[in-house]
Amino acid sequence: MNSIWTIARKELSDSLRNRWLIAIALVFAVLALGIAWFGAAASGQVGYASTPATIASLASLGIFLIPLIALLLAYDAIVGEEEGGTLLLLMTYPLSRGQLLFGKFLGHGLTLAFATLLGFGVAGIAIALLVEDVAVGALAAAMFRFIVSTILLGWGFIALAYMISVRVSEKPVAAGMALGIWFFFVLIFDLMLLGILVASEGKLSPELLPWLLMLNPTDIYRLLNIVAFGEGAQLSGVLSLGADLPIGANGLWFALVLWFVIPLAAAWALFRSRRI
Amino acid sequence: MSCFRLENVSYRYDKALVLNGVDLRLEPGEILGLFGHNGAGKTTSIKLILGLMTPTQGRVSVLDGEAGNSHISQHIGYLPENVMFYPQLTGREILNHFARLKGAPLSQVPQLLEQVGLGDAMNARVKTYSKGMRQRLGLAQALLGKPKLLMLDEPTVGLDPVATADLYRLLRRLRNEGTGIVLCSHVLPGVEPYIDRAAILTDGAVKAVGDLASLRRQANMPVTLSIEPANGTSALEKAIAGASAGSGLIIKKDDGRLQVDVRPSEKMALIQSLLNSGEVQDLGIYQPTLEDVYVHFIGAGGLAHRGGGQ
């Protein structure tokens, strides 16, 4: 446990030193306040629209930004150590590969969690203070849900980045593959799903289709933040499939947790089987 | 307790046989030089001892335990070739990090940095370090936690002659305190005075092992005598031919001296009869150096041998 914390602590202090943590928090805060302030611009006025609309917009932007940040933060976790020659050295220390990987995950995961909490937390407080007659209770609940799901989504992509990082031997290759992952989950997946939907002309089992959304953590994340507002929520595009899902919010949370646990376990297995 | 013991160890990488039946051991208080051409199996041997890989065949025991076990690796210091470390951190921060991982007291860190001559630079970022300074940082890293077994891969790369001498003095002191040390280097004349035994690897097998005297015996290389004639070169040549042992090659040097190669077993007989003949003004005896012995065992294959990767 001590070794895991030693590794985590170095990652945390690195992200404080190179100002990653504060930069991410700042981006999140500006994003959240911008959306809160200009959220109603489409209807011709400036000002706070509503909590559900704000969270829905934040989640829609979040699926672009959060995977990207997580992948950038984590893609060189192992391959970076290898290029610097420190991976070989670390492996001669009383430190197992699992301890190294989980230490990295703890460090990167905490970095992302602190940045998210700080950025969106500050934005939430600012909204609560500055916007008149906003229901603070509902806002706090929605913000809390949004922040926790954002952290889980980020962890998922950190773990996906590790699956690359433990396997390739050059940093640029890892960066390219990380971008590929981002491209697939954020841009391609929904298009593919829509394509399948249209091409199948309704021949595919309608019970099966909504489950396909579970194959993409960003879809789970959006569902989680929009569906939570109940009947009035507008689901557009492929997300409308999600309305038919029989698993409810708890199921979605569980799926999002699985989306970081399974890739992390896979990264561990890949790392263990790799030759140094 | 042995520092390590390799018993009939073979290692296969994919289909290639990288190590083939290697027997090697190191006792505490001993410096072993590990030599060989690129791809001879030095790095593989080191990785097996460090527990980074397990042998395909044979047994590796380290400090009376299993290689790679965390109780064992705590007592091993390793200086790899070409470590860059973390350029954004200072030397002291890096050493603190590694000390925590090794379970060594943090109070050791400034002492070790002082000892390798980085006392003034310990609070500067490593990206400002020269190659020699990074090498010294790596050395301080290897010394964390007072290791019982120290493995150094090309430790003198980038070090100036004074720092190199300091390093060897330090190694000798550690050896006298009971540390077992493995030294991999291509700078053979540099390490020659400091190693107790040498192992020469070629193509994954130990070609020869022992102290320098026994390596010379195994190699059976001629000893070179450089002789200054007392009464002219031709008289001396006659004396050498008359000594019967003089089957060796005679070369005339520009400065009037004669250079004679003679088998080690015939060396004393030749010297004795030459001294008795009164034809010798001055005599120099040149034993084969570690480098000569190395070249002998590696063979004249030269560059052809050096093609392999690490």
Coordinates of C-alpha atoms in Angstrom, one line a residue:
Chain A
M1 CA 0.0 0.0 0.0
N2 CA 2.9 2.3 0.9
S3 CA 4.4 1.9 -2.6
I4 CA 1.1 2.6 -4.3
W5 CA 0.8 5.8 -2.3
T6 CA 4.4 6.8 -3.1
I7 CA 3.7 6.5 -6.8
A8 CA 0.4 8.2 -6.5
R9 CA 1.9 11.1 -4.6
K10 CA 4.5 11.7 -7.2
E11 CA 1.8 11.9 -10.0
L12 CA -0.2 14.3 -7.9
S13 CA 2.7 16.6 -7.2
D14 CA 3.7 16.4 -10.8
S15 CA 0.2 17.6 -11.9
L16 CA 0.4 20.4 -9.4
R17 CA 3.8 21.4 -10.5
N18 CA 3.1 21.4 -14.2
R19 CA -0.2 23.2 -13.5
W20 CA -2.3 20.5 -15.1
L21 CA -4.7 20.3 -12.2
I22 CA -5.3 24.0 -12.0
A23 CA -5.6 24.4 -15.7
I24 CA -8.3 21.6 -16.0
A25 CA -10.2 23.1 -13.0
L26 CA -10.1 26.5 -14.7
V27 CA -11.4 25.1 -18.0
F28 CA -14.2 23.3 -16.2
A29 CA -15.2 26.4 -14.3
V30 CA -15.2 28.7 -17.3
L31 CA -17.1 26.1 -19.3
A32 CA -19.8 25.7 -16.6
L33 CA -20.2 29.4 -16.0
G34 CA -20.3 30.2 -19.7
I35 CA -23.0 27.6 -20.3
A36 CA -25.0 28.7 -17.2
W37 CA -24.9 32.4 -18.4
F38 CA -25.5 31.9 -22.1
G39 CA -27.6 28.8 -21.8
A40 CA -30.8 30.6 -22.8
A41 CA -29.2 32.4 -25.7
A42 CA -31.0 30.1 -28.2
S43 CA -34.3 31.5 -26.9
G44 CA -33.1 35.0 -27.4
Q45 CA -32.1 36.1 -24.0
V46 CA -29.0 36.1 -21.8
G47 CA -29.3 34.5 -18.4
Y48 CA -29.7 31.3 -16.5
A49 CA -32.2 29.0 -18.4
S50 CA -32.9 26.1 -16.0
T51 CA -30.9 23.6 -14.0
P52 CA -31.8 20.6 -16.2
A53 CA -31.0 22.5 -19.4
T54 CA -27.7 23.7 -18.0
I55 CA -26.7 20.2 -16.8
A56 CA -27.7 18.7 -20.2
S57 CA -25.6 21.2 -22.1
L58 CA -22.7 20.7 -19.7
A59 CA -22.9 16.9 -20.2
S60 CA -23.0 17.3 -24.0
L61 CA -19.8 19.4 -23.9
G62 CA -18.3 17.2 -21.2
I63 CA -18.4 14.1 -23.4
F64 CA -16.0 15.9 -25.8
L65 CA -13.7 17.4 -23.2
I66 CA -13.5 14.9 -20.3
P67 CA -12.3 11.9 -22.3
L68 CA -9.8 14.0 -24.1
I69 CA -8.4 15.4 -20.9
A70 CA -8.3 12.0 -19.2
L71 CA -6.5 10.4 -22.2
L72 CA -4.0 13.3 -22.4
L73 CA -3.3 13.0 -18.6
A74 CA -2.7 9.2 -18.7
Y75 CA -1.5 8.1 -22.1
D76 CA 2.2 8.2 -21.2
A77 CA 1.8 6.8 -17.7
I78 CA 3.9 3.6 -18.4
V79 CA 5.4 4.2 -21.9
G80 CA 6.8 7.6 -20.6
E81 CA 8.6 5.8 -17.8
E82 CA 9.9 3.3 -20.3
E83 CA 11.3 6.0 -22.6
G84 CA 13.0 7.7 -19.7
G85 CA 14.6 4.4 -18.6
T86 CA 12.9 4.5 -15.2
L87 CA 10.5 1.6 -15.9
L88 CA 13.3 -0.9 -15.9
L89 CA 14.7 0.7 -12.8
L90 CA 11.4 0.8 -10.9
M91 CA 10.9 -2.9 -11.7
T92 CA 14.1 -3.7 -9.9
Y93 CA 12.7 -2.0 -6.8
P94 CA 10.4 -3.8 -4.3
L95 CA 7.4 -2.7 -6.3
S96 CA 5.1 -5.0 -8.3
R97 CA 3.7 -4.0 -11.7
G98 CA 0.2 -3.9 -10.1
Q99 CA 1.4 -1.5 -7.5
L100 CA 3.0 0.8 -10.1
L101 CA -0.2 0.7 -12.2
F102 CA -2.6 1.3 -9.4
G103 CA -0.4 4.0 -7.9
K104 CA -0.5 5.8 -11.2
F105 CA -4.2 5.3 -11.4
L106 CA -4.7 6.7 -7.9
G107 CA -2.5 9.7 -8.7
H108 CA -4.1 10.5 -12.1
G109 CA -7.6 9.7 -10.8
L110 CA -7.2 12.0 -7.8
T111 CA -5.8 14.8 -10.1
L112 CA -8.9 14.5 -12.3
A113 CA -11.3 14.3 -9.3
F114 CA -9.8 17.3 -7.6
A115 CA -9.9 19.4 -10.8
T116 CA -13.5 18.4 -11.5
L117 CA -14.6 19.1 -7.9
L118 CA -12.8 22.4 -7.9
G119 CA -13.9 23.6 -11.4
F120 CA -17.5 22.5 -11.4
G121 CA -17.9 23.0 -7.6
V122 CA -16.9 26.7 -7.9
A123 CA -19.2 27.1 -10.9
G124 CA -22.1 25.5 -8.9
I125 CA -21.5 27.8 -6.0
A126 CA -21.3 30.8 -8.3
I127 CA -24.6 29.9 -9.9
A128 CA -26.3 29.4 -6.5
L129 CA -25.1 32.8 -5.3
L130 CA -25.6 34.9 -8.5
V131 CA -28.7 33.5 -10.0
E132 CA -31.9 34.7 -8.3
D133 CA -34.7 32.3 -7.5
V134 CA -32.7 29.1 -8.4
A135 CA -33.8 26.1 -6.5
V136 CA -30.5 25.5 -4.6
G137 CA -31.4 22.0 -3.4
A138 CA -32.1 20.7 -6.9
L139 CA -29.1 22.5 -8.3
A140 CA -26.8 21.0 -5.6
A141 CA -28.2 17.5 -6.3
A142 CA -27.8 17.9 -10.0
M143 CA -24.3 19.3 -9.7
F144 CA -23.3 16.5 -7.3
R145 CA -24.6 13.9 -9.7
F146 CA -22.8 15.6 -12.6
I147 CA -19.5 15.9 -10.8
V148 CA -19.5 12.3 -9.6
S149 CA -20.4 11.0 -13.0
T150 CA -17.8 13.2 -14.7
I151 CA -15.1 11.8 -12.4
L152 CA -16.2 8.2 -13.2
L153 CA -16.2 8.9 -16.9
G154 CA -12.7 10.4 -16.6
W155 CA -11.5 7.4 -14.7
G156 CA -12.8 5.2 -17.4
F157 CA -10.8 7.0 -20.0
I158 CA -7.7 7.0 -17.8
A159 CA -8.0 3.2 -17.6
L160 CA -8.4 3.0 -21.4
A161 CA -5.3 5.1 -21.9
Y162 CA -3.4 2.7 -19.6
M163 CA -4.4 -0.3 -21.8
I164 CA -2.4 1.5 -24.5
S165 CA 0.4 2.8 -22.4
V166 CA 1.4 -0.6 -21.0
R167 CA 1.6 -2.2 -24.4
V168 CA 3.3 0.2 -26.8
S169 CA 6.9 1.2 -26.7
E170 CA 6.8 4.7 -28.1
K171 CA 5.1 7.8 -26.8
P172 CA 3.9 9.2 -30.1
V173 CA 2.2 5.8 -30.9
A174 CA 0.5 5.9 -27.6
A175 CA -0.7 9.4 -28.2
G176 CA -2.1 8.5 -31.6
M177 CA -3.9 5.5 -30.3
A178 CA -5.4 7.5 -27.5
L179 CA -6.7 10.0 -30.0
G180 CA -8.2 7.0 -31.9
I181 CA -10.0 5.9 -28.7
W182 CA -11.4 9.4 -28.3
F183 CA -12.5 9.5 -31.9
F184 CA -14.2 6.1 -31.7
F185 CA -16.2 6.7 -28.5
V186 CA -17.0 10.3 -28.9
L187 CA -17.6 10.7 -32.7
I188 CA -17.9 7.3 -34.4
F189 CA -19.9 5.2 -32.0
D190 CA -23.2 7.1 -32.1
L191 CA -23.0 7.5 -35.9
M192 CA -22.4 3.7 -36.2
L193 CA -25.4 3.0 -33.9
L194 CA -27.6 5.3 -35.9
G195 CA -26.4 3.7 -39.1
I196 CA -27.2 0.2 -37.8
L197 CA -30.6 1.5 -36.6
V198 CA -31.5 2.9 -40.0
A199 CA -30.0 0.0 -42.1
S200 CA -31.7 -2.7 -40.1
E201 CA -35.1 -1.2 -40.8
G202 CA -36.5 -2.3 -37.5
K203 CA -35.5 -6.0 -38.0
L204 CA -33.1 -5.8 -35.0
S205 CA -34.7 -6.8 -31.7
P206 CA -36.0 -3.7 -30.1
E207 CA -35.0 -5.1 -26.7
L208 CA -31.4 -5.5 -27.7
L209 CA -30.8 -2.1 -29.2
P210 CA -30.8 0.1 -26.1
W211 CA -28.2 -2.2 -24.5
L212 CA -25.8 -1.2 -27.2
L213 CA -25.6 2.2 -25.6
M214 CA -23.9 0.5 -22.6
L215 CA -21.0 -0.2 -24.9
N216 CA -20.1 3.5 -24.8
P217 CA -19.3 5.2 -21.5
T218 CA -20.0 8.6 -22.9
D219 CA -23.6 7.6 -23.7
I220 CA -24.1 6.2 -20.2
Y221 CA -22.8 9.4 -18.9
R222 CA -25.2 11.6 -20.9
L223 CA -28.1 9.3 -20.1
L224 CA -27.3 9.5 -16.4
N225 CA -27.3 13.3 -16.4
I226 CA -30.4 13.8 -18.5
V227 CA -32.6 10.9 -17.5
A228 CA -32.3 11.9 -13.9
F229 CA -34.6 14.8 -14.5
G230 CA -37.4 12.4 -15.1
E231 CA -40.3 12.5 -17.6
G232 CA -39.6 16.1 -18.8
A233 CA -36.1 15.3 -20.1
Q234 CA -35.6 15.6 -23.8
L235 CA -33.5 12.7 -25.2
S236 CA -32.4 13.3 -28.8
G237 CA -30.6 11.2 -31.3
V238 CA -29.5 7.7 -30.3
L239 CA -30.0 8.6 -26.7
S240 CA -33.8 8.2 -27.2
L241 CA -33.0 4.5 -27.2
G242 CA -32.0 4.9 -23.6
A243 CA -35.6 5.7 -22.6
D244 CA -36.4 2.0 -23.2
L245 CA -33.6 0.7 -21.0
P246 CA -35.0 -1.3 -18.1
I247 CA -32.1 -0.6 -15.7
G248 CA -32.8 2.8 -14.2
A249 CA -30.3 5.2 -12.7
N250 CA -28.6 2.7 -10.4
G251 CA -28.0 0.4 -13.3
L252 CA -26.4 3.3 -15.2
W253 CA -24.1 4.2 -12.3
F254 CA -23.1 0.6 -12.0
A255 CA -22.3 0.5 -15.7
L256 CA -20.2 3.6 -15.5
V257 CA -18.2 2.0 -12.6
L258 CA -17.7 -1.1 -14.6
W259 CA -16.4 1.1 -17.4
F260 CA -13.3 2.0 -15.3
V261 CA -12.9 -1.2 -13.4
I262 CA -12.8 -3.5 -16.4
P263 CA -10.3 -1.5 -18.5
L264 CA -8.1 -1.1 -15.4
A265 CA -8.1 -4.8 -14.8
A266 CA -7.4 -5.4 -18.5
A267 CA -4.5 -2.9 -18.4
W268 CA -3.1 -4.8 -15.3
A269 CA -3.4 -8.1 -17.1
L270 CA -1.7 -6.7 -20.2
F271 CA 1.1 -5.1 -18.1
R272 CA 1.7 -8.4 -16.2
S273 CA 2.1 -10.4 -19.4
R274 CA 4.4 -7.9 -21.0
R275 CA 8.2 -8.4 -21.3
I276 CA 10.4 -5.7 -19.9
Chain B
M1 CA 25.6 -16.6 1.7
S2 CA 26.3 -15.9 -1.9
C3 CA 25.4 -12.6 -3.5
F4 CA 24.1 -14.5 -6.4
R5 CA 24.4 -17.9 -8.0
L6 CA 23.5 -18.8 -11.6
E7 CA 23.4 -22.6 -12.1
N8 CA 23.3 -23.9 -15.6
V9 CA 21.0 -21.0 -16.6
S10 CA 19.6 -20.8 -20.2
Y11 CA 17.3 -18.2 -21.5
R12 CA 15.4 -18.2 -24.7
Y13 CA 13.9 -15.0 -26.2
D14 CA 11.3 -16.1 -28.8
K15 CA 13.4 -18.8 -30.5
A16 CA 16.8 -17.3 -30.1
L17 CA 19.0 -18.8 -27.3
V18 CA 20.3 -15.7 -25.5
L19 CA 22.0 -17.6 -22.6
N20 CA 23.2 -21.1 -22.8
G21 CA 24.2 -23.0 -19.7
V22 CA 25.7 -20.1 -17.7
D23 CA 27.3 -20.9 -14.4
L24 CA 28.3 -17.8 -12.4
R25 CA 28.5 -16.7 -8.8
L26 CA 29.5 -13.8 -6.7
E27 CA 30.5 -13.8 -3.1
P28 CA 30.2 -10.9 -0.7
G29 CA 33.2 -8.6 -0.7
E30 CA 34.1 -9.3 -4.3
I31 CA 34.1 -7.2 -7.5
L32 CA 33.2 -9.2 -10.6
G33 CA 33.8 -7.7 -14.0
L34 CA 31.3 -8.9 -16.6
F35 CA 32.6 -8.4 -20.1
G36 CA 31.4 -9.4 -23.6
H37 CA 30.5 -8.0 -27.0
N38 CA 27.1 -6.5 -27.6
G39 CA 24.5 -9.2 -27.5
A40 CA 26.8 -11.6 -25.6
G41 CA 24.2 -11.9 -22.8
K42 CA 25.5 -9.4 -20.2
T43 CA 22.2 -7.5 -20.0
T44 CA 20.2 -10.7 -19.9
S45 CA 22.3 -12.1 -17.1
I46 CA 21.8 -8.9 -15.1
K47 CA 18.0 -8.9 -15.8
L48 CA 17.8 -12.5 -14.5
I49 CA 19.7 -11.6 -11.3
L50 CA 17.4 -8.6 -10.8
G51 CA 14.4 -10.8 -11.3
L52 CA 13.1 -8.9 -14.3
M53 CA 12.8 -12.2 -16.1
T54 CA 12.8 -15.9 -15.2
P55 CA 15.2 -18.3 -16.8
T56 CA 14.0 -20.8 -19.3
Q57 CA 16.2 -23.4 -17.7
G58 CA 18.4 -23.6 -14.6
R59 CA 18.4 -21.9 -11.2
V60 CA 19.0 -18.3 -10.2
S61 CA 19.3 -17.6 -6.5
V62 CA 20.1 -14.2 -5.2
L63 CA 21.1 -13.4 -1.6
D64 CA 19.9 -16.8 -0.6
G65 CA 16.4 -16.1 -1.9
E66 CA 14.5 -16.0 -5.1
A67 CA 15.3 -13.2 -7.7
G68 CA 12.6 -10.6 -7.9
N69 CA 11.2 -11.2 -4.4
S70 CA 10.6 -7.8 -2.8
H71 CA 12.5 -8.8 0.4
I72 CA 15.5 -9.5 -1.8
S73 CA 15.3 -6.6 -4.2
Q74 CA 15.4 -4.2 -1.2
H75 CA 19.0 -5.2 -0.8
I76 CA 20.0 -4.8 -4.4
G77 CA 21.3 -1.6 -6.0
Y78 CA 21.2 -1.3 -9.7
L79 CA 22.6 1.4 -12.0
P80 CA 21.1 0.9 -15.5
E81 CA 22.7 2.3 -18.6
N82 CA 21.3 5.6 -19.8
V83 CA 18.7 6.6 -17.3
M84 CA 17.1 10.0 -17.9
F85 CA 15.1 10.1 -14.7
Y86 CA 12.4 12.8 -14.4
P87 CA 13.7 16.0 -15.9
Q88 CA 11.2 18.2 -14.1
L89 CA 12.3 17.1 -10.7
T90 CA 15.4 18.1 -8.7
G91 CA 18.0 15.5 -7.9
R92 CA 17.0 15.5 -4.3
E93 CA 13.3 15.0 -5.1
I94 CA 14.1 12.1 -7.4
L95 CA 16.2 10.4 -4.8
N96 CA 13.6 11.0 -2.1
H97 CA 11.0 9.2 -4.4
F98 CA 13.3 6.2 -4.9
A99 CA 14.2 6.1 -1.2
R100 CA 10.6 5.9 -0.3
L101 CA 10.0 3.1 -2.8
K102 CA 13.0 1.2 -1.5
G103 CA 12.1 1.8 2.2
A104 CA 15.4 3.5 2.8
P105 CA 15.6 6.4 5.3
L106 CA 15.3 9.8 3.7
S107 CA 18.2 11.1 5.8
Q108 CA 20.4 9.1 3.5
V109 CA 19.5 11.2 0.5
P110 CA 21.6 14.3 1.1
Q111 CA 24.5 12.2 2.4
L112 CA 24.5 10.1 -0.8
L113 CA 24.2 13.2 -3.0
E114 CA 27.1 14.7 -1.2
Q115 CA 29.1 11.5 -1.6
V116 CA 28.7 11.4 -5.4
G117 CA 29.6 15.0 -5.6
L118 CA 26.1 16.4 -6.3
G119 CA 25.9 18.3 -3.1
D120 CA 25.7 21.7 -4.8
A121 CA 23.4 20.6 -7.5
M122 CA 20.9 18.6 -5.5
N123 CA 18.2 21.3 -5.7
A124 CA 18.6 21.9 -9.4
R125 CA 16.2 20.3 -11.9
V126 CA 17.7 17.2 -13.5
K127 CA 17.0 18.6 -17.0
T128 CA 19.9 21.0 -16.3
Y129 CA 22.3 18.1 -15.4
S130 CA 25.1 17.0 -17.7
K131 CA 25.4 13.3 -18.6
G132 CA 28.0 12.8 -15.9
M133 CA 25.8 14.4 -13.3
R134 CA 22.9 12.1 -14.3
Q135 CA 25.3 9.2 -14.1
R136 CA 26.3 10.2 -10.5
L137 CA 22.6 10.6 -9.6
G138 CA 22.0 7.1 -10.9
L139 CA 24.9 5.9 -8.8
A140 CA 23.5 7.6 -5.6
Q141 CA 20.2 5.9 -6.4
A142 CA 21.9 2.5 -6.6
L143 CA 23.5 3.1 -3.2
L144 CA 20.2 3.8 -1.5
G145 CA 19.5 1.5 1.5
K146 CA 23.1 0.2 1.7
P147 CA 22.7 -2.7 -0.8
K148 CA 24.4 -6.1 -0.3
L149 CA 24.6 -6.6 -4.0
L150 CA 25.4 -3.8 -6.4
M151 CA 25.0 -4.1 -10.2
L152 CA 26.6 -1.3 -12.3
D153 CA 26.1 -1.2 -16.0
E154 CA 28.7 1.1 -17.6
P155 CA 29.1 3.2 -14.5
T156 CA 31.9 5.5 -15.8
V157 CA 30.1 6.7 -18.9
G158 CA 30.3 10.5 -19.0
L159 CA 32.5 10.7 -15.9
D160 CA 35.7 12.7 -16.0
P161 CA 39.0 10.9 -15.0
V162 CA 38.8 12.4 -11.4
A163 CA 35.2 11.3 -10.9
T164 CA 36.0 7.9 -12.4
A165 CA 38.9 7.5 -9.9
D166 CA 36.5 8.6 -7.1
L167 CA 34.0 6.0 -8.2
Y168 CA 36.5 3.2 -8.2
R169 CA 37.7 4.2 -4.7
L170 CA 34.1 4.2 -3.5
L171 CA 33.5 0.8 -5.0
R172 CA 36.6 -0.6 -3.4
R173 CA 35.5 0.7 0.0
L174 CA 32.1 -0.8 -0.4
R175 CA 33.7 -4.1 -1.4
N176 CA 35.9 -4.0 1.7
E177 CA 32.7 -3.5 3.8
G178 CA 31.3 -6.7 2.3
T179 CA 29.2 -5.6 -0.7
G180 CA 29.2 -7.8 -3.7
I181 CA 29.7 -5.8 -6.9
V182 CA 29.1 -6.6 -10.5
L183 CA 30.7 -4.2 -13.0
C184 CA 29.9 -4.2 -16.7
S185 CA 32.1 -2.0 -18.8
H186 CA 33.8 -1.7 -22.1
V187 CA 36.6 0.4 -20.7
L188 CA 38.7 -2.6 -19.8
P189 CA 42.0 -0.8 -18.9
G190 CA 40.0 1.4 -16.5
V191 CA 38.5 -1.5 -14.5
E192 CA 41.4 -3.8 -14.7
P193 CA 43.1 -2.7 -11.4
Y194 CA 39.8 -2.8 -9.5
I195 CA 38.2 -6.1 -10.3
D196 CA 38.8 -9.3 -8.3
R197 CA 37.5 -11.6 -11.0
A198 CA 36.3 -11.3 -14.6
A199 CA 33.8 -13.3 -16.5
I200 CA 33.9 -13.1 -20.3
L201 CA 30.8 -13.9 -22.2
T202 CA 30.4 -14.6 -25.8
D203 CA 27.3 -15.7 -27.7
G204 CA 25.4 -16.4 -24.5
A205 CA 28.0 -18.6 -22.8
V206 CA 30.7 -18.0 -20.2
K207 CA 33.9 -18.3 -22.2
A208 CA 36.3 -17.8 -19.3
V209 CA 36.0 -16.8 -15.7
G210 CA 38.6 -16.2 -12.9
D211 CA 41.1 -13.6 -11.6
L212 CA 43.5 -12.0 -14.1
A213 CA 46.3 -14.5 -13.4
S214 CA 44.1 -17.5 -14.0
L215 CA 42.6 -15.9 -17.1
R216 CA 46.2 -15.4 -18.4
R217 CA 46.9 -19.0 -17.7
Q218 CA 43.7 -20.1 -19.5
A219 CA 44.5 -18.0 -22.4
N220 CA 48.1 -19.1 -22.5
M221 CA 49.1 -16.0 -24.4
P222 CA 52.7 -15.1 -25.0
V223 CA 54.5 -12.7 -22.6
T224 CA 56.4 -10.0 -24.4
L225 CA 59.9 -9.2 -23.4
S226 CA 61.5 -5.9 -24.5
I227 CA 65.3 -6.2 -24.4
E228 CA 68.0 -3.6 -24.8
P229 CA 71.2 -5.3 -26.1
A230 CA 74.4 -4.8 -24.3
N231 CA 76.8 -5.5 -27.2
G232 CA 74.8 -5.0 -30.4
T233 CA 71.6 -6.5 -31.8
S234 CA 73.1 -9.5 -33.6
A235 CA 74.9 -10.8 -30.6
L236 CA 71.6 -10.6 -28.6
E237 CA 69.7 -12.4 -31.4
K238 CA 72.2 -15.2 -31.3
A239 CA 71.8 -15.5 -27.6
I240 CA 68.1 -15.7 -27.9
A241 CA 68.3 -18.4 -30.6
G242 CA 70.8 -20.2 -28.5
A243 CA 68.4 -20.3 -25.5
S244 CA 66.4 -22.9 -27.4
A245 CA 63.2 -21.6 -25.9
G246 CA 63.4 -18.9 -28.5
S247 CA 60.7 -20.3 -30.7
G248 CA 59.0 -16.9 -30.2
L249 CA 58.7 -14.1 -32.7
I250 CA 61.5 -11.6 -32.7
I251 CA 60.8 -8.0 -33.8
K252 CA 63.5 -5.3 -34.2
K253 CA 62.4 -2.0 -32.9
D254 CA 63.7 1.4 -34.2
D255 CA 65.2 2.3 -30.9
G256 CA 67.5 -0.7 -31.1
R257 CA 65.5 -2.8 -28.7
L258 CA 64.3 -6.3 -29.5
Q259 CA 60.9 -7.5 -28.7
V260 CA 60.4 -11.2 -28.1
D261 CA 57.1 -13.1 -27.6
V262 CA 57.6 -16.1 -25.4
R263 CA 55.2 -18.7 -23.9
P264 CA 54.5 -18.1 -20.2
S265 CA 56.0 -21.5 -19.3
E266 CA 59.3 -20.8 -21.1
K267 CA 59.6 -17.2 -19.9
M268 CA 61.7 -17.8 -16.9
A269 CA 64.1 -20.2 -18.7
L270 CA 64.7 -17.7 -21.5
I271 CA 65.3 -14.8 -19.1
Q272 CA 67.7 -16.8 -17.0
S273 CA 69.8 -17.9 -20.0
L274 CA 69.8 -14.3 -21.4
L275 CA 70.9 -12.9 -18.2
N276 CA 73.7 -15.5 -18.0
S277 CA 74.8 -14.6 -21.6
G278 CA 75.6 -11.1 -20.5
E279 CA 74.0 -9.6 -23.7
V280 CA 71.2 -7.8 -21.9
Q281 CA 71.5 -4.2 -20.9
D282 CA 67.9 -3.7 -19.9
L283 CA 64.8 -5.9 -19.7
G284 CA 61.0 -5.1 -19.7
I285 CA 58.4 -7.7 -19.2
Y286 CA 54.9 -7.1 -20.5
Q287 CA 52.1 -9.5 -19.3
P288 CA 49.0 -9.6 -21.4
T289 CA 46.5 -7.0 -20.2
L290 CA 42.8 -7.6 -19.5
E291 CA 42.1 -6.2 -22.9
D292 CA 44.5 -8.6 -24.6
V293 CA 43.0 -11.5 -22.7
Y294 CA 39.5 -10.3 -23.6
V295 CA 40.4 -10.0 -27.3
H296 CA 41.9 -13.4 -27.2
F297 CA 38.7 -15.0 -25.8
I298 CA 36.2 -13.0 -27.9
G299 CA 38.3 -14.0 -31.0
A300 CA 39.4 -11.9 -33.9
G301 CA 35.8 -11.9 -35.2
G302 CA 35.8 -8.3 -34.2
L303 CA 32.9 -6.3 -35.6
A304 CA 31.1 -9.4 -36.8
H305 CA 30.6 -10.3 -33.1
R306 CA 29.4 -6.9 -32.3
G307 CA 26.4 -7.0 -34.5
G308 CA 23.8 -8.2 -32.0
G309 CA 21.4 -6.0 -30.1
Q310 CA 21.3 -5.6 -26.4

